[in-house]
Amino acid sequence: MLRELVRSQGERLPTNRSPRAPLDRRSFLMCALASGTALGELAVPACASPSALSSQSGQQTQNDEQFVVEAKFYEKLPNKKIKCKLCPRECNVGDKERGYCGVRENRGGIYHSLVHSRVCAAHVDPIEKKPLFHYLPGTVAFSIATAGCNVNCKFCQNWDISQSRPEQIPADYAPPQRIAALARQFNCPTIAFTYSEPVVFSEFLMDTADAGHQAGVRSIVVSNGYIQQDALRQAYGKMDAVKIDLKSFSESYYAKVVTGQLKPVLDTLVTLRKMGKWTEIVYLVVPTLNDSDAEFRGLAQWVKANLGTDVPLHFTQFHPEYLLKNLPITPVPTLERAKAIADAEGLHFVYIGNVPGHPAQNTYCPQCRKMLVERVGFTASTLLIRKDGSCPFCRHLIPGIWHA
Amino acid sequence: MSALPSASRRDFLRQCLTGAVALGASRMPEAQQAALTAKSRVVVAHDPLLRGTGSTVDASRIQSLLDRAMLARFNRDRTVDTPLAAWRRLVRPGDRVGLKVNTLGGRGIASNLELVEAICERLQQAGIKTGDIVVWDRDSQEMERAGFKLSIGGDRVQCFGSDRVDYEDDLAAYGSVGSRLSKILTRYTNVLINIPVLKDHDGAGVTIALKNMYGVIHNPNKYHPNGCDPYVADLNMLPEIRTRMRLTICDATTAMYEGGPAFKPEHSWKCNGLLVSSDPVALDATGWRMIERKRAEKGLKTLEAEQRSPRYIVTAADREHRLGNCDPSCIEVVEINAEV
């Protein structure tokens, strides 16, 4: 059970909630109990079902039209066609057709999002599960998703929601104010947009972030960073912290395994840096496909040169899933090799993820080398960083947002 | 002692091998056999009076046109001398037959109701139980908008979309494609008759038989880049589709040469025809040429010149896929016209 829960390849949905199986009241209670047991240290409700989102609890509200709003990022073309300007794919979409993401549809020359307030997954997760290690450690995030994704990673662990159309997945109508209220109800200082790909539900993300801020709840996003610059500035400009899945440091990998491009993701990271957004990077190490020394070194050098040495970089363990079941789990020595290379290049905060109990899950002061945050599973069990963000031993300033 | 001449060990082995090849071939889908041996036959049937003096298709004339097309398709060995005999070559009592229609374009450019009714009529006459015929597409609402009346359960012809029964949980994968298949395909049918329409597609070039299988999977939006190549070919390689596919009856009563896949009346024409073949690749290649001819007639550029030539049709015929023939020299186009 624990092993299932700690895997994060992208961020995996908790296994006790199948998106294709709507929960009844009994299942919801069992789900909550099971999650509460697994994540017992948190001492908070660990699971909220979509049913709990609906003001009419337990009632499926699949009226497709209530989730439809005009999309924000597109350009009209002749003959009722449109060009989507949300992600670098720039889908040219004819009337009655959808973009690559499957959740945006051209209706008579007007482009629409079909997933505003259409929440297909909702959970209370430790923020370390995103993973964000330098942002409010030990807190929980009210984590939500809609269907859809603008890439198609062959290793996706949440493919059953990310690669589906919204009509194919049970969902509830949960408007932004309702999400913000639930986050407060569950004592979550943050709302996390995660599990599938938040880029594709940008309109909902923006409105919910606004509602959250009005209610005193912050917003974080777990994203592939495959987004156009204008949309990035507008949508992720409303975020308080960002985690980007940098899936490889090679264009060919992005083309073959991700069905996307590397360059726009690197541009996203640079822009987020300029915007002053707290950003962490996850690199899923897939055996034989993106695990060479040269790639690790190239990545670390690029991060140092473009983002600085203080950006947390997480090397995480791959598990065979979806269309990539023929490869083994990433050996721990491979992850340690990646970390050693990034450390040697001068990055200060290089972590190993998805390996419970590994010492590289902890945060150490880059100056005095003392341990400052100890993590057990997804829990920050020890947090020694001072209120002003400095090391209690040498007063070195540790980058991050450590306390609410 | 046997009076028969004894075969040598070499002859015996040769005969066994020949037999094995013949047996193996007989179990292959017909399009693949055609790709390996004879020409693929595509029947192009026209009836200029299909609509009489009105705008709707005349039910009796389309039944008659369908009968003539089926006869032309199956009378190659001259043992098929009636339309019903042709249908009996295709299905057997006990089969559960799926009719995969195309309804995305609404009433203007969807599989024709009268045609589907005519096919259902002949299937029943060939011994298929009424309740074992399923008319289906991706979405029930789209089917209704195209004029189909939903029917679920009972002894009637079944008619509903994949949204009513969902998709398989497990992925079916081949090459570039990994998708969940409609349970209508996997659980309600063992025989598939494809009933696409003939139309232009802004991304893929044309959408006819092969691409109509996008309506079978849960994630078609993932397979539109690069003019749908090689996705369409890879999708049609899935065993669940390939082993069920028996025949394509393309509805070309109304066709579109530009502006698809949504219906654009200004770019459509009353083609008043049907295309029938067991080889979906040959049928697509033939339909593609028809659309190109119409484009030329209207003074439009070729699809190649517009950089949207349907390359997936060529891929479907390549050595990896062998789903049928696209080389014109390997396709026998049989043109028939209805009696006036």
PDB file of N, CA, C and O in Angstrom, chain A residues 11-14 35 39 42 44-49 53 121-133 135-145 179-195 208 216-222 239-243 378-379:
ATOM      1  N   GLU A  11       2.485  12.963 -10.886  1.00  0.00           N
ATOM      2  CA  GLU A  11       2.027  12.622  -9.548  1.00  0.00           C
ATOM      3  C   GLU A  11       0.900  11.631  -9.673  1.00  0.00           C
ATOM      4  O   GLU A  11      -0.135  11.914 -10.258  1.00  0.00           O
ATOM      5  N   ARG A  12       1.100  10.456  -9.089  1.00  0.00           N
ATOM      6  CA  ARG A  12       0.115   9.410  -9.243  1.00  0.00           C
ATOM      7  C   ARG A  12      -1.093   9.684  -8.360  1.00  0.00           C
ATOM      8  O   ARG A  12      -0.962  10.142  -7.230  1.00  0.00           O
ATOM      9  N   LEU A  13      -2.256   9.364  -8.918  1.00  0.00           N
ATOM     10  CA  LEU A  13      -3.458   9.427  -8.108  1.00  0.00           C
ATOM     11  C   LEU A  13      -3.382   8.385  -7.022  1.00  0.00           C
ATOM     12  O   LEU A  13      -2.899   7.283  -7.256  1.00  0.00           O
ATOM     13  N   PRO A  14      -3.840   8.686  -5.824  1.00  0.00           N
ATOM     14  CA  PRO A  14      -3.929   7.634  -4.813  1.00  0.00           C
ATOM     15  C   PRO A  14      -4.693   6.449  -5.364  1.00  0.00           C
ATOM     16  O   PRO A  14      -5.705   6.626  -6.056  1.00  0.00           O
ATOM     17  N   SER A  35      -6.925   5.752   3.395  1.00  0.00           N
ATOM     18  CA  SER A  35      -5.916   6.782   3.197  1.00  0.00           C
ATOM     19  C   SER A  35      -5.441   7.332   4.523  1.00  0.00           C
ATOM     20  O   SER A  35      -4.262   7.571   4.731  1.00  0.00           O
ATOM     21  N   LEU A  39      -1.558   7.343   5.596  1.00  0.00           N
ATOM     22  CA  LEU A  39      -0.906   8.629   5.801  1.00  0.00           C
ATOM     23  C   LEU A  39      -1.188   9.127   7.209  1.00  0.00           C
ATOM     24  O   LEU A  39      -1.384  10.300   7.458  1.00  0.00           O
ATOM     25  N   LEU A  42      -0.252  12.327   9.212  1.00  0.00           N
ATOM     26  CA  LEU A  42      -0.739  13.661   8.900  1.00  0.00           C
ATOM     27  C   LEU A  42      -1.841  14.129   9.821  1.00  0.00           C
ATOM     28  O   LEU A  42      -2.017  15.319  10.021  1.00  0.00           O
ATOM     29  N   VAL A  44      -4.898  14.318   9.386  1.00  0.00           N
ATOM     30  CA  VAL A  44      -5.962  15.105   8.743  1.00  0.00           C
ATOM     31  C   VAL A  44      -6.715  14.169   7.817  1.00  0.00           C
ATOM     32  O   VAL A  44      -6.212  13.123   7.451  1.00  0.00           O
ATOM     33  N   PRO A  45      -7.923  14.530   7.452  1.00  0.00           N
ATOM     34  CA  PRO A  45      -8.609  13.709   6.464  1.00  0.00           C
ATOM     35  C   PRO A  45      -7.753  13.620   5.207  1.00  0.00           C
ATOM     36  O   PRO A  45      -7.262  14.645   4.730  1.00  0.00           O
ATOM     37  N   ALA A  46      -7.545  12.431   4.712  1.00  0.00           N
ATOM     38  CA  ALA A  46      -6.589  12.278   3.624  1.00  0.00           C
ATOM     39  C   ALA A  46      -7.240  12.093   2.281  1.00  0.00           C
ATOM     40  O   ALA A  46      -6.576  11.964   1.281  1.00  0.00           O
ATOM     41  N   CYS A  47      -8.533  12.059   2.256  1.00  0.00           N
ATOM     42  CA  CYS A  47      -9.171  11.798   0.973  1.00  0.00           C
ATOM     43  C   CYS A  47     -10.511  12.500   0.901  1.00  0.00           C
ATOM     44  O   CYS A  47     -11.288  12.487   1.831  1.00  0.00           O
ATOM     45  N   ALA A  48     -10.721  13.152  -0.182  1.00  0.00           N
ATOM     46  CA  ALA A  48     -12.041  13.722  -0.437  1.00  0.00           C
ATOM     47  C   ALA A  48     -12.482  13.227  -1.796  1.00  0.00           C
ATOM     48  O   ALA A  48     -11.741  13.325  -2.750  1.00  0.00           O
ATOM     49  N   SER A  49     -13.637  12.639  -1.872  1.00  0.00           N
ATOM     50  CA  SER A  49     -14.072  12.119  -3.163  1.00  0.00           C
ATOM     51  C   SER A  49     -14.753  13.230  -3.945  1.00  0.00           C
ATOM     52  O   SER A  49     -15.203  14.225  -3.368  1.00  0.00           O
ATOM     53  N   LEU A  53     -17.371  16.876  -3.243  1.00  0.00           N
ATOM     54  CA  LEU A  53     -17.242  18.202  -3.834  1.00  0.00           C
ATOM     55  C   LEU A  53     -18.592  18.812  -4.142  1.00  0.00           C
ATOM     56  O   LEU A  53     -18.787  20.004  -4.090  1.00  0.00           O
ATOM     57  N   ALA A 121     -10.939  14.224  -9.915  1.00  0.00           N
ATOM     58  CA  ALA A 121     -10.156  13.658  -8.812  1.00  0.00           C
ATOM     59  C   ALA A 121      -9.919  14.756  -7.788  1.00  0.00           C
ATOM     60  O   ALA A 121      -9.624  15.898  -8.152  1.00  0.00           O
ATOM     61  N   ALA A 122     -10.068  14.401  -6.534  1.00  0.00           N
ATOM     62  CA  ALA A 122      -9.817  15.358  -5.459  1.00  0.00           C
ATOM     63  C   ALA A 122      -9.307  14.606  -4.240  1.00  0.00           C
ATOM     64  O   ALA A 122      -9.931  13.613  -3.828  1.00  0.00           O
ATOM     65  N   HIS A 123      -8.193  15.049  -3.729  1.00  0.00           N
ATOM     66  CA  HIS A 123      -7.595  14.392  -2.559  1.00  0.00           C
ATOM     67  C   HIS A 123      -6.879  15.414  -1.708  1.00  0.00           C
ATOM     68  O   HIS A 123      -6.419  16.430  -2.214  1.00  0.00           O
ATOM     69  N   VAL A 124      -6.744  15.081  -0.455  1.00  0.00           N
ATOM     70  CA  VAL A 124      -5.892  15.874   0.418  1.00  0.00           C
ATOM     71  C   VAL A 124      -4.546  15.152   0.502  1.00  0.00           C
ATOM     72  O   VAL A 124      -4.469  14.031   1.013  1.00  0.00           O
ATOM     73  N   ASP A 125      -3.530  15.768  -0.058  1.00  0.00           N
ATOM     74  CA  ASP A 125      -2.203  15.138  -0.160  1.00  0.00           C
ATOM     75  C   ASP A 125      -1.173  15.943   0.613  1.00  0.00           C
ATOM     76  O   ASP A 125      -1.240  17.176   0.641  1.00  0.00           O
ATOM     77  N   PRO A 126      -0.163  15.241   1.152  1.00  0.00           N
ATOM     78  CA  PRO A 126       0.986  15.997   1.670  1.00  0.00           C
ATOM     79  C   PRO A 126       1.650  16.765   0.532  1.00  0.00           C
ATOM     80  O   PRO A 126       1.736  16.253  -0.597  1.00  0.00           O
ATOM     81  N   ILE A 127       2.123  17.938   0.812  1.00  0.00           N
ATOM     82  CA  ILE A 127       2.735  18.739  -0.252  1.00  0.00           C
ATOM     83  C   ILE A 127       4.027  18.090  -0.740  1.00  0.00           C
ATOM     84  O   ILE A 127       4.435  18.279  -1.893  1.00  0.00           O
ATOM     85  N   GLU A 128       4.620  17.253   0.100  1.00  0.00           N
ATOM     86  CA  GLU A 128       5.836  16.545  -0.303  1.00  0.00           C
ATOM     87  C   GLU A 128       5.558  15.546  -1.419  1.00  0.00           C
ATOM     88  O   GLU A 128       6.472  15.092  -2.104  1.00  0.00           O
ATOM     89  N   LYS A 129       4.292  15.204  -1.603  1.00  0.00           N
ATOM     90  CA  LYS A 129       3.967  14.218  -2.636  1.00  0.00           C
ATOM     91  C   LYS A 129       3.991  14.838  -4.034  1.00  0.00           C
ATOM     92  O   LYS A 129       4.061  14.139  -5.031  1.00  0.00           O
ATOM     93  N   LYS A 130       3.964  16.177  -4.105  1.00  0.00           N
ATOM     94  CA  LYS A 130       3.873  16.817  -5.440  1.00  0.00           C
ATOM     95  C   LYS A 130       5.058  16.511  -6.347  1.00  0.00           C
ATOM     96  O   LYS A 130       4.814  16.312  -7.542  1.00  0.00           O
ATOM     97  N   PRO A 131       6.320  16.505  -5.982  1.00  0.00           N
ATOM     98  CA  PRO A 131       6.855  16.915  -4.686  1.00  0.00           C
ATOM     99  C   PRO A 131       7.283  18.367  -4.697  1.00  0.00           C
ATOM    100  O   PRO A 131       7.900  18.831  -5.629  1.00  0.00           O
ATOM    101  N   LEU A 132       6.929  19.062  -3.625  1.00  0.00           N
ATOM    102  CA  LEU A 132       7.520  20.371  -3.339  1.00  0.00           C
ATOM    103  C   LEU A 132       8.169  20.234  -1.960  1.00  0.00           C
ATOM    104  O   LEU A 132       7.475  19.980  -0.973  1.00  0.00           O
ATOM    105  N   PHE A 133       9.480  20.351  -1.924  1.00  0.00           N
ATOM    106  CA  PHE A 133      10.216  20.121  -0.664  1.00  0.00           C
ATOM    107  C   PHE A 133      10.549  21.422   0.056  1.00  0.00           C
ATOM    108  O   PHE A 133      10.802  21.411   1.249  1.00  0.00           O
ATOM    109  N   TYR A 135       8.583  24.190  -0.003  1.00  0.00           N
ATOM    110  CA  TYR A 135       7.404  25.055   0.066  1.00  0.00           C
ATOM    111  C   TYR A 135       6.442  24.504   1.123  1.00  0.00           C
ATOM    112  O   TYR A 135       5.859  23.435   0.945  1.00  0.00           O
ATOM    113  N   LEU A 136       6.323  25.213   2.210  1.00  0.00           N
ATOM    114  CA  LEU A 136       5.422  24.858   3.314  1.00  0.00           C
ATOM    115  C   LEU A 136       5.502  23.367   3.684  1.00  0.00           C
ATOM    116  O   LEU A 136       4.490  22.650   3.666  1.00  0.00           O
ATOM    117  N   PRO A 137       6.683  22.868   4.026  1.00  0.00           N
ATOM    118  CA  PRO A 137       6.825  21.433   4.342  1.00  0.00           C
ATOM    119  C   PRO A 137       5.939  21.029   5.513  1.00  0.00           C
ATOM    120  O   PRO A 137       5.725  21.820   6.435  1.00  0.00           O
ATOM    121  N   GLY A 138       5.430  19.811   5.425  1.00  0.00           N
ATOM    122  CA  GLY A 138       4.590  19.279   6.490  1.00  0.00           C
ATOM    123  C   GLY A 138       3.134  19.687   6.383  1.00  0.00           C
ATOM    124  O   GLY A 138       2.322  19.296   7.213  1.00  0.00           O
ATOM    125  N   THR A 139       2.794  20.468   5.340  1.00  0.00           N
ATOM    126  CA  THR A 139       1.396  20.855   5.167  1.00  0.00           C
ATOM    127  C   THR A 139       0.731  19.935   4.127  1.00  0.00           C
ATOM    128  O   THR A 139       1.393  19.123   3.477  1.00  0.00           O
ATOM    129  N   VAL A 140      -0.569  20.096   4.000  1.00  0.00           N
ATOM    130  CA  VAL A 140      -1.306  19.302   3.014  1.00  0.00           C
ATOM    131  C   VAL A 140      -1.949  20.233   1.982  1.00  0.00           C
ATOM    132  O   VAL A 140      -2.256  21.382   2.290  1.00  0.00           O
ATOM    133  N   ALA A 141      -2.129  19.682   0.807  1.00  0.00           N
ATOM    134  CA  ALA A 141      -2.686  20.476  -0.293  1.00  0.00           C
ATOM    135  C   ALA A 141      -3.998  19.844  -0.751  1.00  0.00           C
ATOM    136  O   ALA A 141      -4.082  18.617  -0.920  1.00  0.00           O
ATOM    137  N   PHE A 142      -4.995  20.681  -0.965  1.00  0.00           N
ATOM    138  CA  PHE A 142      -6.254  20.183  -1.535  1.00  0.00           C
ATOM    139  C   PHE A 142      -6.024  20.022  -3.040  1.00  0.00           C
ATOM    140  O   PHE A 142      -5.946  21.007  -3.772  1.00  0.00           O
ATOM    141  N   SER A 143      -5.905  18.771  -3.473  1.00  0.00           N
ATOM    142  CA  SER A 143      -5.371  18.483  -4.811  1.00  0.00           C
ATOM    143  C   SER A 143      -6.480  18.057  -5.757  1.00  0.00           C
ATOM    144  O   SER A 143      -7.248  17.140  -5.450  1.00  0.00           O
ATOM    145  N   ILE A 144      -6.548  18.713  -6.902  1.00  0.00           N
ATOM    146  CA  ILE A 144      -7.646  18.432  -7.830  1.00  0.00           C
ATOM    147  C   ILE A 144      -7.148  18.291  -9.262  1.00  0.00           C
ATOM    148  O   ILE A 144      -6.060  18.750  -9.613  1.00  0.00           O
ATOM    149  N   ALA A 145      -7.983  17.649 -10.069  1.00  0.00           N
ATOM    150  CA  ALA A 145      -7.659  17.479 -11.493  1.00  0.00           C
ATOM    151  C   ALA A 145      -8.938  17.396 -12.306  1.00  0.00           C
ATOM    152  O   ALA A 145     -10.009  17.061 -11.787  1.00  0.00           O
ATOM    153  N   ILE A 179     -14.237  24.869  -4.256  1.00  0.00           N
ATOM    154  CA  ILE A 179     -12.910  24.297  -4.037  1.00  0.00           C
ATOM    155  C   ILE A 179     -12.193  25.056  -2.909  1.00  0.00           C
ATOM    156  O   ILE A 179     -11.603  24.455  -2.010  1.00  0.00           O
ATOM    157  N   ALA A 180     -12.275  26.365  -2.980  1.00  0.00           N
ATOM    158  CA  ALA A 180     -11.610  27.171  -1.957  1.00  0.00           C
ATOM    159  C   ALA A 180     -12.191  26.876  -0.572  1.00  0.00           C
ATOM    160  O   ALA A 180     -11.453  26.722   0.411  1.00  0.00           O
ATOM    161  N   ALA A 181     -13.511  26.744  -0.507  1.00  0.00           N
ATOM    162  CA  ALA A 181     -14.151  26.466   0.781  1.00  0.00           C
ATOM    163  C   ALA A 181     -13.733  25.091   1.306  1.00  0.00           C
ATOM    164  O   ALA A 181     -13.480  24.911   2.502  1.00  0.00           O
ATOM    165  N   LEU A 182     -13.655  24.118   0.413  1.00  0.00           N
ATOM    166  CA  LEU A 182     -13.247  22.778   0.834  1.00  0.00           C
ATOM    167  C   LEU A 182     -11.796  22.771   1.315  1.00  0.00           C
ATOM    168  O   LEU A 182     -11.458  22.078   2.282  1.00  0.00           O
ATOM    169  N   ALA A 183     -10.954  23.522   0.649  1.00  0.00           N
ATOM    170  CA  ALA A 183      -9.554  23.582   1.078  1.00  0.00           C
ATOM    171  C   ALA A 183      -9.469  24.101   2.512  1.00  0.00           C
ATOM    172  O   ALA A 183      -8.740  23.560   3.345  1.00  0.00           O
ATOM    173  N   ARG A 184     -10.245  25.114   2.778  1.00  0.00           N
ATOM    174  CA  ARG A 184     -10.242  25.660   4.152  1.00  0.00           C
ATOM    175  C   ARG A 184     -10.827  24.639   5.130  1.00  0.00           C
ATOM    176  O   ARG A 184     -10.297  24.430   6.213  1.00  0.00           O
ATOM    177  N   GLN A 185     -11.900  23.981   4.699  1.00  0.00           N
ATOM    178  CA  GLN A 185     -12.557  22.995   5.565  1.00  0.00           C
ATOM    179  C   GLN A 185     -11.592  21.868   5.948  1.00  0.00           C
ATOM    180  O   GLN A 185     -11.624  21.362   7.059  1.00  0.00           O
ATOM    181  N   PHE A 186     -10.729  21.489   5.008  1.00  0.00           N
ATOM    182  CA  PHE A 186      -9.780  20.399   5.261  1.00  0.00           C
ATOM    183  C   PHE A 186      -8.431  20.910   5.791  1.00  0.00           C
ATOM    184  O   PHE A 186      -7.450  20.182   5.786  1.00  0.00           O
ATOM    185  N   ASN A 187      -8.400  22.166   6.196  1.00  0.00           N
ATOM    186  CA  ASN A 187      -7.177  22.764   6.750  1.00  0.00           C
ATOM    187  C   ASN A 187      -5.984  22.689   5.798  1.00  0.00           C
ATOM    188  O   ASN A 187      -4.859  22.397   6.191  1.00  0.00           O
ATOM    189  N   CYS A 188      -6.257  22.931   4.535  1.00  0.00           N
ATOM    190  CA  CYS A 188      -5.196  22.920   3.526  1.00  0.00           C
ATOM    191  C   CYS A 188      -4.794  24.370   3.228  1.00  0.00           C
ATOM    192  O   CYS A 188      -5.623  25.145   2.760  1.00  0.00           O
ATOM    193  N   PRO A 189      -3.548  24.735   3.454  1.00  0.00           N
ATOM    194  CA  PRO A 189      -3.127  26.108   3.108  1.00  0.00           C
ATOM    195  C   PRO A 189      -2.966  26.320   1.610  1.00  0.00           C
ATOM    196  O   PRO A 189      -2.807  27.451   1.164  1.00  0.00           O
ATOM    197  N   THR A 190      -3.010  25.213   0.859  1.00  0.00           N
ATOM    198  CA  THR A 190      -2.839  25.338  -0.593  1.00  0.00           C
ATOM    199  C   THR A 190      -3.859  24.488  -1.347  1.00  0.00           C
ATOM    200  O   THR A 190      -4.296  23.436  -0.872  1.00  0.00           O
ATOM    201  N   ILE A 191      -4.170  24.963  -2.545  1.00  0.00           N
ATOM    202  CA  ILE A 191      -4.889  24.150  -3.534  1.00  0.00           C
ATOM    203  C   ILE A 191      -3.836  23.728  -4.549  1.00  0.00           C
ATOM    204  O   ILE A 191      -3.069  24.572  -5.035  1.00  0.00           O
ATOM    205  N   ALA A 192      -3.796  22.435  -4.866  1.00  0.00           N
ATOM    206  CA  ALA A 192      -2.823  21.941  -5.854  1.00  0.00           C
ATOM    207  C   ALA A 192      -3.552  21.498  -7.109  1.00  0.00           C
ATOM    208  O   ALA A 192      -4.511  20.724  -7.041  1.00  0.00           O
ATOM    209  N   PHE A 193      -3.085  21.995  -8.255  1.00  0.00           N
ATOM    210  CA  PHE A 193      -3.624  21.556  -9.551  1.00  0.00           C
ATOM    211  C   PHE A 193      -2.653  20.502 -10.069  1.00  0.00           C
ATOM    212  O   PHE A 193      -1.478  20.814 -10.343  1.00  0.00           O
ATOM    213  N   THR A 194      -3.110  19.287 -10.218  1.00  0.00           N
ATOM    214  CA  THR A 194      -2.151  18.195 -10.366  1.00  0.00           C
ATOM    215  C   THR A 194      -2.795  16.975 -11.037  1.00  0.00           C
ATOM    216  O   THR A 194      -3.855  17.092 -11.638  1.00  0.00           O
ATOM    217  N   TYR A 195      -2.120  15.849 -10.961  1.00  0.00           N
ATOM    218  CA  TYR A 195      -2.545  14.516 -11.443  1.00  0.00           C
ATOM    219  C   TYR A 195      -2.594  14.395 -12.964  1.00  0.00           C
ATOM    220  O   TYR A 195      -1.976  13.512 -13.536  1.00  0.00           O
ATOM    221  N   THR A 208      -9.980  29.420  -9.988  1.00  0.00           N
ATOM    222  CA  THR A 208      -9.889  28.789  -8.668  1.00  0.00           C
ATOM    223  C   THR A 208      -8.781  29.437  -7.842  1.00  0.00           C
ATOM    224  O   THR A 208      -8.922  29.617  -6.622  1.00  0.00           O
ATOM    225  N   GLY A 216      -7.972  33.147   1.339  1.00  0.00           N
ATOM    226  CA  GLY A 216      -6.739  32.965   2.107  1.00  0.00           C
ATOM    227  C   GLY A 216      -6.048  31.637   1.857  1.00  0.00           C
ATOM    228  O   GLY A 216      -5.290  31.153   2.701  1.00  0.00           O
ATOM    229  N   VAL A 217      -6.311  31.040   0.723  1.00  0.00           N
ATOM    230  CA  VAL A 217      -5.680  29.761   0.384  1.00  0.00           C
ATOM    231  C   VAL A 217      -4.781  29.975  -0.839  1.00  0.00           C
ATOM    232  O   VAL A 217      -5.204  30.572  -1.828  1.00  0.00           O
ATOM    233  N   ARG A 218      -3.550  29.472  -0.767  1.00  0.00           N
ATOM    234  CA  ARG A 218      -2.619  29.653  -1.879  1.00  0.00           C
ATOM    235  C   ARG A 218      -2.821  28.566  -2.945  1.00  0.00           C
ATOM    236  O   ARG A 218      -3.520  27.591  -2.705  1.00  0.00           O
ATOM    237  N   SER A 219      -2.127  28.774  -4.064  1.00  0.00           N
ATOM    238  CA  SER A 219      -2.260  27.799  -5.166  1.00  0.00           C
ATOM    239  C   SER A 219      -0.897  27.328  -5.632  1.00  0.00           C
ATOM    240  O   SER A 219       0.045  28.115  -5.749  1.00  0.00           O
ATOM    241  N   ILE A 220      -0.819  26.041  -5.918  1.00  0.00           N
ATOM    242  CA  ILE A 220       0.402  25.477  -6.494  1.00  0.00           C
ATOM    243  C   ILE A 220       0.015  24.615  -7.695  1.00  0.00           C
ATOM    244  O   ILE A 220      -1.127  24.147  -7.782  1.00  0.00           O
ATOM    245  N   VAL A 221       0.948  24.439  -8.604  1.00  0.00           N
ATOM    246  CA  VAL A 221       0.631  23.647  -9.786  1.00  0.00           C
ATOM    247  C   VAL A 221       1.746  22.648 -10.067  1.00  0.00           C
ATOM    248  O   VAL A 221       2.933  22.955  -9.881  1.00  0.00           O
ATOM    249  N   VAL A 222       1.336  21.459 -10.478  1.00  0.00           N
ATOM    250  CA  VAL A 222       2.258  20.387 -10.877  1.00  0.00           C
ATOM    251  C   VAL A 222       2.061  20.208 -12.371  1.00  0.00           C
ATOM    252  O   VAL A 222       1.004  19.746 -12.810  1.00  0.00           O
ATOM    253  N   MET A 239      -0.071  31.512  -9.631  1.00  0.00           N
ATOM    254  CA  MET A 239       0.371  30.437  -8.735  1.00  0.00           C
ATOM    255  C   MET A 239       1.367  30.970  -7.704  1.00  0.00           C
ATOM    256  O   MET A 239       2.086  31.935  -7.948  1.00  0.00           O
ATOM    257  N   ASP A 240       1.400  30.280  -6.553  1.00  0.00           N
ATOM    258  CA  ASP A 240       2.359  30.661  -5.521  1.00  0.00           C
ATOM    259  C   ASP A 240       3.614  29.797  -5.575  1.00  0.00           C
ATOM    260  O   ASP A 240       4.662  30.196  -5.089  1.00  0.00           O
ATOM    261  N   ALA A 241       3.486  28.613  -6.141  1.00  0.00           N
ATOM    262  CA  ALA A 241       4.659  27.759  -6.340  1.00  0.00           C
ATOM    263  C   ALA A 241       4.359  26.816  -7.490  1.00  0.00           C
ATOM    264  O   ALA A 241       3.198  26.518  -7.787  1.00  0.00           O
ATOM    265  N   VAL A 242       5.430  26.372  -8.133  1.00  0.00           N
ATOM    266  CA  VAL A 242       5.273  25.544  -9.336  1.00  0.00           C
ATOM    267  C   VAL A 242       6.240  24.372  -9.272  1.00  0.00           C
ATOM    268  O   VAL A 242       7.408  24.545  -8.896  1.00  0.00           O
ATOM    269  N   LYS A 243       5.747  23.206  -9.649  1.00  0.00           N
ATOM    270  CA  LYS A 243       6.650  22.082  -9.868  1.00  0.00           C
ATOM    271  C   LYS A 243       6.569  21.692 -11.334  1.00  0.00           C
ATOM    272  O   LYS A 243       5.476  21.472 -11.865  1.00  0.00           O
ATOM    273  N   PHE A 378       6.166  10.701   2.807  1.00  0.00           N
ATOM    274  CA  PHE A 378       5.788  12.044   2.354  1.00  0.00           C
ATOM    275  C   PHE A 378       5.701  13.040   3.498  1.00  0.00           C
ATOM    276  O   PHE A 378       5.165  14.125   3.350  1.00  0.00           O
ATOM    277  N   THR A 379       6.198  12.632   4.641  1.00  0.00           N
ATOM    278  CA  THR A 379       6.034  13.498   5.801  1.00  0.00           C
ATOM    279  C   THR A 379       7.351  14.160   6.181  1.00  0.00           C
ATOM    280  O   THR A 379       8.385  13.491   6.254  1.00  0.00           O
TER     281      THR A 379
END
